[in-house]
Structure formats: structure tokens, C-alpha cells
Short mmCIF file of C-alpha atoms and ligand atoms in Angstrom, two decimals:
data_model
loop_
_atom_site.label_atom_id
_atom_site.label_comp_id
_atom_site.label_asym_id
_atom_site.label_seq_id
_atom_site.Cartn_x
_atom_site.Cartn_y
_atom_site.Cartn_z
CA UNK A 278 -5.57 -1.53 -9.13
CA UNK A 279 -2.02 -0.72 -10.22
CA UNK A 280 -0.41 2.48 -11.41
CA UNK A 281 -2.52 5.44 -12.49
CA UNK A 282 -3.58 5.34 -16.16
CA UNK A 283 -1.43 8.34 -17.06
CA UNK A 284 1.62 7.06 -15.18
CA UNK A 285 4.72 8.59 -16.74
CA UNK A 286 7.15 5.82 -17.68
CA UNK A 287 10.42 6.79 -19.25
CA UNK A 288 14.10 7.52 -18.79
CA UNK A 289 16.38 10.31 -17.59
CA UNK A 290 19.65 11.80 -18.78
CA UNK A 291 21.69 14.96 -18.26
CA UNK A 292 23.16 17.27 -20.90
CA UNK A 293 26.68 17.10 -19.48
CA UNK A 294 26.68 13.29 -19.63
CA UNK A 295 25.37 12.76 -23.11
CA UNK A 296 25.18 15.84 -25.33
CA UNK A 297 28.81 16.52 -26.23
CA UNK A 298 29.17 19.05 -29.07
CA UNK A 299 30.99 21.30 -26.62
CA UNK A 300 32.38 23.63 -29.26
CA UNK A 301 29.30 23.83 -31.45
CA UNK A 302 26.30 26.11 -31.59
CA UNK A 303 28.04 28.86 -29.65
CA UNK A 304 28.15 26.81 -26.44
CA UNK A 305 30.38 27.91 -23.55
CA UNK A 306 32.36 25.84 -21.05
CA UNK A 307 30.86 24.56 -17.79
CA UNK A 308 32.09 23.12 -14.49
CA UNK A 309 31.32 19.58 -15.67
CA UNK A 310 33.35 20.02 -18.85
CA UNK A 311 36.39 20.59 -16.64
CA UNK A 312 36.13 17.30 -14.76
CA UNK A 313 38.63 14.83 -16.20
CA UNK A 314 38.49 11.07 -15.83
CA UNK A 315 41.16 9.77 -13.42
CA UNK A 316 42.50 10.39 -9.93
CA UNK A 317 41.90 14.17 -9.99
CA UNK A 318 38.19 13.80 -10.55
CA UNK A 319 37.15 13.34 -6.96
CA UNK A 320 39.22 16.16 -5.40
CA UNK A 321 37.93 18.41 -8.18
CA UNK A 322 34.34 17.30 -7.51
CA UNK A 323 34.63 18.17 -3.81
CA UNK A 324 36.15 21.58 -4.54
CA UNK A 325 39.55 20.74 -2.95
CA UNK A 326 41.41 20.94 -6.24
CA UNK A 327 40.77 23.74 -8.70
CA UNK A 328 40.05 22.93 -12.32
CA UNK A 329 39.32 26.15 -14.16
CA UNK A 330 41.25 25.48 -17.35
CA UNK A 331 41.90 22.36 -19.41
CA UNK A 332 45.15 20.51 -18.87
CA UNK A 333 46.99 18.80 -21.66
CA UNK A 334 47.04 15.00 -21.53
CA UNK A 335 43.85 14.69 -19.51
CA UNK A 336 40.63 13.35 -20.99
CA UNK A 337 37.45 15.31 -20.26
CA UNK A 338 34.52 13.03 -21.15
CA UNK A 339 31.71 15.59 -20.79
CA UNK A 340 33.06 17.52 -23.76
CA UNK A 341 31.97 14.65 -25.99
CA UNK A 342 29.31 12.72 -24.03
CA UNK A 343 27.74 10.17 -26.35
CA UNK A 344 27.32 12.77 -29.07
CA UNK A 345 23.61 13.11 -28.47
CA UNK A 346 23.91 16.65 -29.80
CA UNK A 347 24.03 15.11 -33.26
CA UNK A 348 22.19 11.85 -32.63
CA UNK A 349 19.16 12.88 -30.57
CA UNK A 350 16.71 11.98 -33.33
CA UNK A 351 17.97 8.43 -33.52
CA UNK A 352 18.00 8.18 -29.70
CA UNK A 353 14.52 9.61 -29.27
CA UNK A 354 13.20 7.21 -31.93
CA UNK A 355 14.52 4.34 -29.80
CA UNK A 356 12.92 5.79 -26.66
CA UNK A 357 9.66 6.05 -28.60
CA UNK A 358 10.00 2.43 -29.68
CA UNK A 359 10.16 1.45 -26.00
CA UNK A 360 6.93 3.39 -25.51
CA UNK A 361 8.30 6.22 -23.35
CA UNK A 362 5.64 8.56 -22.01
CA UNK A 363 8.24 10.94 -20.62
CA UNK A 364 11.87 11.79 -21.23
CA UNK A 365 13.82 13.67 -18.59
CA UNK A 366 16.75 15.66 -19.92
CA UNK A 367 18.60 18.75 -18.80
CA UNK A 368 19.51 22.03 -20.38
CA UNK A 369 23.13 22.85 -20.94
CA UNK A 370 23.21 26.32 -19.35
CA UNK A 371 26.17 27.33 -21.54
CA UNK A 372 24.24 26.59 -24.73
CA UNK A 373 21.72 29.23 -23.73
CA UNK A 374 24.03 31.66 -21.94
CA UNK A 375 27.62 30.69 -22.82
CA UNK A 376 29.09 32.77 -19.99
CA UNK A 377 25.99 32.88 -17.81
CA UNK A 378 25.87 36.66 -17.37
CA UNK A 379 24.92 37.82 -20.88
CA UNK A 380 21.79 39.90 -21.40
CA UNK A 381 20.42 37.92 -24.30
CA UNK A 382 20.32 34.20 -24.88
CA UNK A 383 22.15 32.34 -27.62
CA UNK A 384 19.52 31.66 -30.28
CA UNK A 385 21.41 28.70 -31.71
CA UNK A 386 21.35 26.96 -28.33
CA UNK A 387 17.62 27.49 -28.02
CA UNK A 388 17.07 26.18 -31.53
CA UNK A 389 18.73 22.93 -30.53
CA UNK A 390 16.26 22.44 -27.67
CA UNK A 391 13.34 23.58 -29.88
CA UNK A 392 14.15 20.77 -32.19
CA UNK A 393 14.78 18.20 -29.45
CA UNK A 394 11.48 19.03 -27.76
CA UNK A 395 9.56 18.95 -31.04
CA UNK A 396 11.05 15.55 -31.74
CA UNK A 397 9.72 14.29 -28.39
CA UNK A 398 6.30 15.78 -28.97
CA UNK A 399 6.15 14.11 -32.38
CA UNK A 400 6.08 10.79 -30.50
CA UNK A 401 3.79 12.06 -27.69
CA UNK A 402 6.64 11.89 -25.21
CA UNK A 403 6.32 14.45 -22.41
CA UNK A 404 9.49 16.44 -21.88
CA UNK A 405 10.57 16.67 -18.23
CA UNK A 406 13.17 19.41 -18.13
CA UNK A 407 15.84 19.77 -15.45
CA UNK A 408 16.92 23.40 -15.64
CA UNK A 409 20.29 22.69 -14.05
CA UNK A 410 21.68 19.21 -13.74
CA UNK A 411 25.00 19.98 -11.99
CA UNK A 412 25.52 22.62 -14.66
CA UNK A 413 27.23 25.96 -14.12
CA UNK A 414 29.03 28.15 -16.67
CA UNK A 415 32.68 28.22 -15.62
CA UNK A 416 32.78 31.96 -16.23
CA UNK A 417 30.33 32.34 -13.32
CA UNK A 418 32.64 30.28 -11.08
CA UNK A 419 35.66 32.34 -12.06
CA UNK A 420 34.09 35.77 -11.92
CA UNK A 421 31.53 35.47 -9.13
CA UNK A 422 32.50 32.35 -7.17
CA UNK A 423 29.39 30.63 -8.50
CA UNK A 424 26.61 29.96 -5.98
CA UNK A 425 28.55 31.56 -3.13
CA UNK A 426 27.31 34.75 -4.71
CA UNK A 427 23.71 35.98 -4.63
CA UNK A 428 24.05 37.33 -8.16
CA UNK A 429 23.57 33.71 -9.26
CA UNK A 430 19.92 33.92 -8.25
CA UNK A 431 19.24 36.41 -11.03
CA UNK A 432 21.38 34.61 -13.59
CA UNK A 433 19.45 31.43 -12.91
CA UNK A 434 16.12 33.25 -12.98
CA UNK A 435 17.02 34.69 -16.36
CA UNK A 436 17.78 31.23 -17.72
CA UNK A 437 14.54 29.86 -16.27
CA UNK A 438 12.50 32.76 -17.70
CA UNK A 439 13.87 32.21 -21.19
CA UNK A 440 13.00 28.51 -21.00
CA UNK A 441 9.53 28.96 -19.50
CA UNK A 442 8.65 31.52 -22.16
CA UNK A 443 10.08 29.60 -25.07
CA UNK A 444 8.54 26.25 -24.14
CA UNK A 445 5.19 27.46 -22.87
CA UNK A 446 2.55 24.94 -23.89
CA UNK A 447 5.20 22.39 -24.90
CA UNK A 448 6.86 21.53 -21.60
CA UNK A 449 4.70 21.04 -18.53
CA UNK A 450 7.04 19.23 -16.10
CA UNK A 451 10.12 21.00 -14.75
CA UNK A 452 12.78 20.43 -12.11
CA UNK A 453 14.87 23.32 -10.88
CA UNK A 454 18.10 21.69 -9.58
CA UNK A 455 19.19 18.11 -9.88
CA UNK A 456 20.00 16.50 -6.50
CA UNK A 457 20.17 19.84 -4.74
CA UNK A 458 21.60 18.21 -1.58
CA UNK A 459 24.71 17.19 -3.56
CA UNK A 460 25.99 20.73 -3.02
CA UNK A 461 27.01 19.78 0.53
CA UNK A 462 29.00 16.76 -0.66
CA UNK A 463 30.49 17.60 -4.06
CA UNK A 464 30.20 21.37 -4.39
CA UNK A 465 32.19 21.76 -7.60
CA UNK A 466 30.49 18.84 -9.28
CA UNK A 467 27.07 20.04 -8.20
CA UNK A 468 27.42 23.78 -8.44
CA UNK A 469 30.82 24.94 -9.69
CA UNK A 470 32.09 25.86 -6.21
CA UNK A 471 35.75 25.45 -5.25
CA UNK A 472 37.51 26.35 -2.03
CA UNK A 473 40.49 28.46 -1.05
CA UNK A 474 42.75 27.28 1.73
CA UNK A 475 41.28 29.16 4.68
CA UNK A 476 37.68 29.09 3.61
CA UNK A 477 34.98 28.25 6.14
CA UNK A 478 33.51 25.49 4.03
CA UNK A 479 30.29 25.05 6.00
CA UNK A 480 29.63 28.76 5.69
CA UNK A 481 30.13 28.63 1.93
CA UNK A 482 28.13 25.48 1.37
CA UNK A 483 25.10 26.53 3.40
CA UNK A 484 25.08 30.02 1.89
CA UNK A 485 25.27 28.50 -1.58
CA UNK A 486 22.49 26.06 -0.70
CA UNK A 487 20.35 28.97 0.49
CA UNK A 488 21.02 30.86 -2.73
CA UNK A 489 19.99 27.84 -4.81
CA UNK A 490 16.83 27.34 -2.74
CA UNK A 491 15.87 30.98 -3.28
CA UNK A 492 16.67 30.69 -6.99
CA UNK A 493 14.46 27.62 -7.15
CA UNK A 494 11.56 29.45 -5.46
CA UNK A 495 12.00 32.42 -7.79
CA UNK A 496 12.01 30.12 -10.83
CA UNK A 497 8.88 28.42 -9.49
CA UNK A 498 7.18 31.82 -9.18
CA UNK A 499 8.17 32.80 -12.71
CA UNK A 500 7.18 29.41 -14.15
CA UNK A 501 3.72 29.60 -12.59
CA UNK A 502 3.20 33.19 -13.73
CA UNK A 503 4.16 32.39 -17.31
CA UNK A 504 1.98 29.29 -17.42
CA UNK A 505 -0.21 28.27 -14.48
CA UNK A 506 -0.32 24.75 -15.95
CA UNK A 507 3.39 24.27 -15.32
CA UNK A 508 4.21 21.60 -12.73
CA UNK A 509 7.48 22.53 -11.09
CA UNK A 510 9.26 20.15 -8.77
CA UNK A 511 12.38 19.84 -6.66
CA UNK A 512 14.85 16.96 -6.88
CA UNK A 513 16.63 15.20 -4.04
CA UNK A 514 19.43 12.66 -3.99
CA UNK A 515 17.22 10.16 -2.17
CA UNK A 516 17.56 6.94 -0.22
CA UNK A 517 16.82 6.62 3.50
CA UNK A 518 19.41 5.92 6.18
CA UNK A 519 19.20 2.81 8.34
CA UNK A 520 20.76 2.43 11.78
CA UNK A 521 23.35 -0.34 11.89
CA UNK A 522 21.78 -1.69 15.11
CA UNK A 523 18.69 -1.02 17.21
CA UNK A 524 20.86 0.74 19.75
CA UNK A 525 18.91 3.99 20.25
CA UNK A 526 22.14 5.91 19.64
CA UNK A 527 22.40 4.39 16.15
CA UNK A 528 18.72 4.89 15.47
CA UNK A 529 18.93 8.56 16.35
CA UNK A 530 22.09 9.02 14.28
CA UNK A 531 20.32 7.61 11.23
CA UNK A 532 17.42 9.99 11.87
CA UNK A 533 19.80 12.95 12.00
CA UNK A 534 21.52 11.87 8.81
CA UNK A 535 18.24 11.78 6.93
CA UNK A 536 17.38 15.24 8.14
CA UNK A 537 20.54 16.63 6.54
CA UNK A 538 18.95 15.72 3.21
CA UNK A 539 15.35 16.55 4.09
CA UNK A 540 16.60 20.01 5.05
CA UNK A 541 16.39 20.83 1.33
CA UNK A 542 12.98 19.37 0.60
CA UNK A 543 11.57 20.74 3.87
CA UNK A 544 12.32 24.22 2.54
CA UNK A 545 11.20 23.47 -1.02
CA UNK A 546 7.89 22.04 0.20
CA UNK A 547 7.11 23.99 3.38
CA UNK A 548 8.74 27.25 2.41
CA UNK A 549 10.70 27.82 5.59
CA UNK A 550 13.80 26.74 7.43
CA UNK A 551 12.94 23.91 9.82
CA UNK A 552 13.76 24.47 13.51
CA UNK A 553 16.36 21.69 13.57
CA UNK A 554 18.25 23.31 10.69
CA UNK A 555 18.34 26.72 12.36
CA UNK A 556 19.83 25.07 15.45
CA UNK A 557 22.36 23.12 13.40
CA UNK A 558 23.47 26.25 11.57
CA UNK A 559 23.88 27.98 14.94
CA UNK A 560 25.97 25.06 16.23
CA UNK A 561 28.19 25.22 13.16
CA UNK A 562 28.89 28.84 14.08
CA UNK A 563 27.85 30.11 10.68
CA UNK A 564 25.41 32.73 9.60
CA UNK A 565 23.41 32.62 6.40
CA UNK A 566 22.73 35.92 4.79
CA UNK A 567 18.98 35.93 4.10
CA UNK A 568 16.74 38.85 3.24
CA UNK A 569 13.04 39.23 4.11
CA UNK A 570 12.26 39.26 0.42
CA UNK A 571 14.03 35.92 -0.03
CA UNK A 572 12.20 34.38 2.92
CA UNK A 573 8.91 35.51 1.42
CA UNK A 574 9.83 33.96 -1.93
CA UNK A 575 10.56 30.65 -0.21
CA UNK A 576 7.26 30.79 1.65
CA UNK A 577 5.06 31.83 -1.27
CA UNK A 578 6.50 29.65 -4.03
CA UNK A 579 6.75 26.08 -2.92
CA UNK A 580 6.98 23.14 -5.30
CA UNK A 581 4.15 21.23 -6.99
CA UNK A 582 5.77 17.83 -6.57
CA UNK A 583 8.81 16.17 -5.05
CA UNK A 584 11.14 14.12 -7.17
CA UNK A 585 14.17 12.12 -6.18
CA UNK A 586 16.83 9.73 -7.37
CA UNK A 587 17.06 6.32 -5.77
CA UNK A 588 19.97 3.93 -6.13
CA UNK A 589 20.26 2.57 -2.61
CA UNK A 590 19.70 3.15 1.07
CA UNK A 591 22.56 4.08 3.43
CA UNK A 592 23.62 2.75 6.82
CA UNK A 593 25.15 4.59 9.74
CA UNK A 594 26.39 3.82 13.23
CA UNK A 595 27.83 5.54 16.30
CA UNK A 596 30.45 2.83 16.80
CA UNK A 597 33.83 4.02 15.41
CA UNK A 598 34.85 0.43 14.61
CA UNK A 599 31.73 -0.20 12.57
CA UNK A 600 32.13 3.14 10.81
CA UNK A 601 35.42 1.92 9.34
CA UNK A 602 33.43 -0.45 7.16
CA UNK A 603 32.64 2.15 4.54
CA UNK A 604 31.14 1.31 1.17
CA UNK A 605 31.42 3.43 -1.93
CA UNK A 606 28.14 5.04 -2.74
CA UNK A 607 26.57 7.94 -4.52
CA UNK A 608 28.54 10.76 -2.79
CA UNK A 609 26.94 10.37 0.66
CA UNK A 610 28.72 8.29 3.28
CA UNK A 611 27.43 4.82 4.13
CA UNK A 612 28.78 1.72 5.79
CA UNK A 613 28.22 -1.73 4.34
CA UNK A 614 24.86 -3.29 4.92
CA UNK A 615 25.51 -7.00 5.62
CA UNK A 616 22.07 -7.93 4.30
CA UNK A 617 22.56 -6.46 0.83
CA UNK A 618 24.51 -7.31 -2.29
CA UNK A 619 26.48 -4.61 -4.11
CA UNK A 620 27.14 -3.64 -7.70
CA UNK A 621 30.65 -3.73 -9.15
CA UNK A 622 31.01 -0.14 -7.91
CA UNK A 623 29.96 -1.04 -4.36
CA UNK A 624 26.48 0.49 -4.63
CA UNK A 625 24.19 -1.65 -2.49
CA UNK A 626 21.03 -3.06 -3.98
CA UNK A 627 17.95 -2.52 -1.81
CA UNK A 628 14.59 -2.71 -3.61
CA UNK A 629 12.53 -2.62 -0.39
CA UNK A 630 14.47 0.49 0.53
CA UNK A 631 12.72 2.21 -2.39
CA UNK A 632 9.30 1.46 -0.88
CA UNK A 633 10.60 2.64 2.48
CA UNK A 634 11.99 5.88 1.00
CA UNK A 635 8.81 6.57 -0.98
CA UNK A 636 6.75 6.17 2.18
CA UNK A 637 9.05 8.31 4.28
CA UNK A 638 8.91 11.17 1.81
CA UNK A 639 5.17 10.85 1.24
CA UNK A 640 4.46 10.73 4.98
CA UNK A 641 6.53 13.85 5.40
CA UNK A 642 5.00 15.98 2.64
CA UNK A 643 1.79 14.45 1.20
CA UNK A 644 2.83 15.84 -2.18
CA UNK A 645 2.82 13.91 -5.46
CA UNK A 646 6.16 12.14 -5.89
CA UNK A 647 8.20 11.33 -8.98
CA UNK A 648 11.10 8.86 -9.11
CA UNK A 649 13.33 10.53 -11.66
CA UNK A 650 16.40 8.27 -11.41
CA UNK A 651 16.83 4.61 -10.61
CA UNK A 652 19.12 2.12 -12.28
CA UNK A 653 22.01 -0.27 -12.18
CA UNK A 654 25.49 0.71 -13.33
CA UNK A 655 27.30 -2.38 -14.56
CA UNK A 656 29.99 -3.62 -16.92
CA UNK A 657 28.28 -4.94 -20.04
CA UNK A 658 29.78 -7.47 -22.39
CA UNK A 659 28.30 -7.00 -25.85
CA UNK A 660 28.47 -9.62 -28.58
CA UNK A 661 29.74 -8.69 -32.04
CA UNK A 662 26.40 -6.99 -32.83
CA UNK A 663 26.41 -4.91 -29.68
CA UNK A 664 23.75 -7.10 -28.05
CA UNK A 665 24.03 -7.44 -24.26
CA UNK A 666 22.27 -10.09 -22.16
CA UNK A 667 21.79 -7.75 -19.22
CA UNK A 668 19.65 -9.93 -16.96
CA UNK A 669 21.31 -8.32 -13.92
CA UNK A 670 19.88 -4.96 -15.00
CA UNK A 671 16.44 -6.44 -15.62
CA UNK A 672 16.54 -8.07 -12.16
CA UNK A 673 17.48 -4.79 -10.51
CA UNK A 674 14.75 -2.81 -12.25
CA UNK A 675 12.10 -5.50 -11.86
CA UNK A 676 12.63 -5.76 -8.12
CA UNK A 677 12.53 -1.98 -7.72
CA UNK A 678 9.41 -1.55 -9.84
CA UNK A 679 7.67 -4.24 -7.74
CA UNK A 680 8.39 -2.29 -4.57
CA UNK A 681 7.33 0.93 -6.21
CA UNK A 682 4.05 -0.76 -7.17
CA UNK A 683 3.53 -1.88 -3.58
CA UNK A 684 4.16 1.65 -2.36
CA UNK A 685 1.41 2.82 -4.70
CA UNK A 686 -1.12 0.00 -4.39
CA UNK A 687 -0.61 -1.10 -0.79
CA UNK A 688 0.54 2.14 0.85
CA UNK A 689 -1.30 4.73 -1.23
CA UNK A 690 1.68 6.82 -2.26
CA UNK A 691 0.73 9.30 -4.98
CA UNK A 692 3.34 8.65 -7.67
CA UNK A 693 3.40 10.56 -10.95
CA UNK A 694 6.01 8.56 -12.79
CA UNK A 695 9.27 6.72 -13.03
CA UNK A 696 12.27 7.51 -15.21
CA UNK A 697 15.15 5.05 -15.13
CA UNK A 698 18.60 6.55 -15.05
CA UNK A 699 20.49 6.38 -18.28
CA UNK A 700 18.07 4.63 -20.68
CA UNK A 701 21.01 4.91 -23.05
CA UNK A 702 24.62 4.38 -21.87
CA UNK A 703 26.22 7.69 -20.94
CA UNK A 704 29.21 9.17 -19.10
CA UNK A 705 29.17 8.41 -15.37
CA UNK A 706 28.78 11.52 -13.23
CA UNK A 707 30.82 10.07 -10.40
CA UNK A 708 33.73 8.44 -12.20
CA UNK A 709 33.56 9.83 -15.73
CA UNK A 710 33.62 6.28 -17.08
CA UNK A 711 31.62 4.94 -19.99
CA UNK A 712 32.17 1.42 -18.72
CA UNK A 713 29.68 2.05 -15.88
CA UNK A 714 26.63 1.46 -18.02
CA UNK A 715 22.95 1.93 -17.17
CA UNK A 716 21.26 1.79 -20.56
CA UNK A 717 18.70 -0.29 -22.40
CA UNK A 718 20.67 0.92 -25.39
CA UNK A 719 24.36 0.10 -25.73
CA UNK A 720 26.71 2.81 -27.01
CA UNK A 721 29.98 1.72 -28.55
CA UNK A 722 32.34 4.04 -26.69
CA UNK A 723 35.06 3.33 -24.13
CA UNK A 724 36.55 5.23 -21.19
CA UNK A 725 39.18 6.88 -23.39
CA UNK A 726 36.68 8.11 -25.95
CA UNK A 727 37.29 5.40 -28.58
CA UNK A 728 34.43 3.76 -30.40
CA UNK A 729 31.99 4.10 -33.26
CA UNK A 730 29.20 5.56 -31.06
CA UNK A 731 26.88 3.01 -32.66
CA UNK A 732 23.68 2.38 -30.70
CA UNK A 733 22.30 -1.14 -30.21
CA UNK A 734 19.49 -2.63 -28.17
CA UNK A 735 20.23 -4.74 -25.11
CA UNK A 736 17.98 -7.50 -23.79
CA UNK A 737 16.50 -5.02 -21.29
CA UNK A 738 15.19 -2.89 -24.19
CA UNK A 739 12.35 -5.27 -25.02
CA UNK A 740 11.76 -6.02 -21.37
CA UNK A 741 11.20 -2.35 -20.48
CA UNK A 742 9.01 -1.94 -23.55
CA UNK A 743 6.75 -4.68 -22.20
CA UNK A 744 6.72 -3.15 -18.73
CA UNK A 745 5.55 0.16 -20.16
CA UNK A 746 2.98 -1.42 -22.49
CA UNK A 747 1.43 -3.27 -19.54
CA UNK A 748 1.60 -0.18 -17.29
CA UNK A 749 3.87 -2.04 -14.90
CA UNK A 750 1.78 -5.25 -14.71
CA UNK A 751 4.03 -7.50 -16.76
CA UNK A 752 7.46 -7.56 -15.14
CA UNK A 753 8.55 -11.05 -16.26
C1 BG6 B 856 22.96 10.85 -9.79
C2 BG6 B 856 23.08 11.93 -10.82
O1 BG6 B 856 23.74 11.25 -8.72
O2 BG6 B 856 23.43 9.56 -10.05
C3 BG6 B 856 23.41 11.44 -12.22
O3 BG6 B 856 21.97 12.77 -10.84
C4 BG6 B 856 24.36 10.26 -12.14
O4 BG6 B 856 23.92 12.52 -12.94
C5 BG6 B 856 23.68 9.14 -11.37
O5 BG6 B 856 24.82 9.82 -13.37
C6 BG6 B 856 24.49 7.85 -11.31
O6 BG6 B 856 25.76 8.11 -10.83
P1 BG6 B 856 27.06 7.63 -11.61
O7 BG6 B 856 28.19 8.18 -10.82
O8 BG6 B 856 26.99 6.15 -11.62
O9 BG6 B 856 26.95 8.22 -12.97
#
């Protein structure tokens, strides 16, 4: 017995990393549009440096993406050729509400998604819609301070309502916020939040996190009311933390680190603040403004499933010397794991860690799980036809799918599906580069925005097609 018969194989992207068409269809400007490639990107992502207007001489890759706005039909046809059962994509908030606080949505923006969704349905591909993948209209940041402000809950609910109503009967699977825990690490990147000099950052981040959690519960309520068949999930930047040694101090530190992330899913799934979080908030000397009505929303409207991204595990220690051995990773601190190899960007490769993470989350919640991101960012070297022999990518995915299969068949984890990150090359969220490629499909575009945008199949294209056709049996 392998994966369930209706296992959802596919791929995942985000509007801000692939759509482009920033000045078309009445679209407004978002936080992600204002993140240039280069040395300013990280301080902007963390909210240290303000980026509220475009600067001359900087290149802003999310404005252009890979031009999927115009090429989605061609791209979806390629996904269909691989046999995708599901395609995860996100809505560009500013296509629907260019400023975020309008009363009525932008019909042209909705028409774009009508057509994209119909294209998927034509091939029997299930849409999996992320309502906000790090997306926030910049007007909302400027005028209201973004998610610091409770008004955002209603703006988000309005967006969600429009989408649930419009796509009733067409879209069944929804995610509210991509990697909601990212708000603690890269608040501007994740949620359009920037800081002033004397701000109490913990206060702002936890209040914003609370506001997003309430907005998610409210959207879940609305989504279920509009269509009880909707399956609405949360999304965590996943990957468990290992202790560097078996010193109980290290083991406990790793446990505490994991809880900082599970804080979010504990609330999404159980509907209340866990005791450890209340104590931590008290220790930080901050107070979250919460109303009884909000607490009831959290309690009454929990998620249907838990989804997460998985690129790697993390390692921590209590030894200051060991802690110096930092590795670059997906926004959350980790030290180097001496047992693992790393990608060119220092992301450590740990397939068994996926089985471990799946089990940890399933043990904790007993809810259906969905892996909605997993992949290997690498430098590809195409031949003159754009063909790439990406055996390294195949190896990464094969080893992770094997572990995922063991989690299902040997451990009994209830897994709904698997969408690889970036089935087509797209702009990197972290660095803004195109040269960090994840796709089965090569896109001729470089880090400065030069290229023909031509799509071509890599070696992994046929490999993944075979994996899907065999429902994960044939991984060779
Ligand atoms: C996740 C995000 O953090 O990781 C994606 O949800 C992102 O948006 C992915 O692209 C990979 O990160 P990067 O920095 O390699 O693009």
C-alpha cells in the first residue's frame, strides 16, 4: 500500500514570484514589488530599512516575475503534461484590491484568475489557492501600518469573501497565509511591516501575528459558510529543530525553538493560545490586544488541514562557540549539521528530516497534512536548447519522496498531497535571484531581467511525470 488513490501531486508557486504584469489589469503595488535584488533586500525584508517607494537604479524582480501573467496557458499546459493533479498558486491582493481598502474589487483582476482557474479545470487540475503569499498592498502598509493594525482583519476578510464567492464550486482547497511564522523573522517580506527606531519589535510582531491568526479564523468561517465543501488549511514554514548534542540543555533548547513555530499551528488547529506562549509573551513584557470576540473566532473556526513547506531541518545548541557555526537557511537560524550536505546556498539536505517533521506534526495534531513546498534551489547549466541535466534535483526530490512515502506507509501519517516548490523557475523569495532555480521547466531569464523568457523542459520534467503516473511508486 502506497499513497492514497486521490493523492494530490503537483507544484506550487506564488504570484509575486512569477506573475509580473505589475502595471496591467489595474493592479496596485505590494510590499514584495518593493524588494530589490542586492544588499538592501535583507534589511528591507526584516523591516529595518524602509522601502515604500521605488528607487532609481535598483532592479525589482517581482514587478516582472517570469511573466506568467501573459504565459499562464503555456505554463499550465506543461504542468498538465507532467500529470499534475493540483497546482498551488497565490492571489495577488493588489490585482483584486489595488490599494487594499476599496469597497469593491477590481473586476479585471478577478477575470485574470477566472481564466487561470478555468484553464486548470480544463485539465482536471485542482486549484490550491493561497490567499496571501507574503502579499500586502503597500498602501495598507503606508496608511495603516499593515498587520500592526486590526483594520487589516476586515480588509483580508473582504478579499477572502470575494474569492470564496467567486470561486465557489471551482476551488476546494485554500490556504490563508503562506508560512505564517515568517512574520516573526522577516516582517516586511511576510506582511509589509517595517519598524521605526524606538519600536518595541516583539510587541509589534506578536500583535501582528495575532491579527493574522484572527483574520485566518475569520476567513475560515466565511469560507465554510459560503461552501461547506471548502477545505481550508494553514501553512507553516516547517522543518524540525535538532539539538547539536544529547546534552539535555541542547535537547531542551531545540524543543523550545520548535515551539516558537508550533505556536502558530497550535492556535490554528486548537483554537487557543497554548500555555507556554502566554508565559513567553508575559516574559517578553508585551501585551497582545485581544477581544473576546476574536478569541471565540479562533476557538470556533479551526483549520481543516495543516500544510507546511519543507526544505531542511535546523540545528541549535546552548554552547556559544558552537552557535558561531551558523548556516544560511530559510530565514530561521540554524547552525551547520555536520552530517548533512548543503546546497549552493547553504540549505542543508535532510530527507529523513521530512519524515521526522511529518511525524512530529501529525503526532501533535492528528489532522490531515499537506506538503505544499519542497525543492532544491540550484544553479542550472542549460545547453543551447535550454535542456538541463538536473540529476541533483531529481536526487533531492527522490530521496524526499521516499521518506514521505515511509511516513505514510510505515508511520500512518494522513497526507493529502505534495506540491514541489517552483515547478517552473521563478524569482527567489529570499534573494530575488533567478539563478536560484527550482523548476522542472527552465525559464530563460537572468538576475538582471535579461532573457527571452522561453520555457524548456529539464531532465526532471519527465522524471516527475513518471513519479506522478505511478502514484509515487516509480522513483528511478
Ligand atoms: C518559502 C516561500 O519560504 O521558500 C517561497 O514560501 C520561497 O516563497 C521558498 O520561494 C524558497 O525560498 P527561496 O528564497 O529559495 O526562494
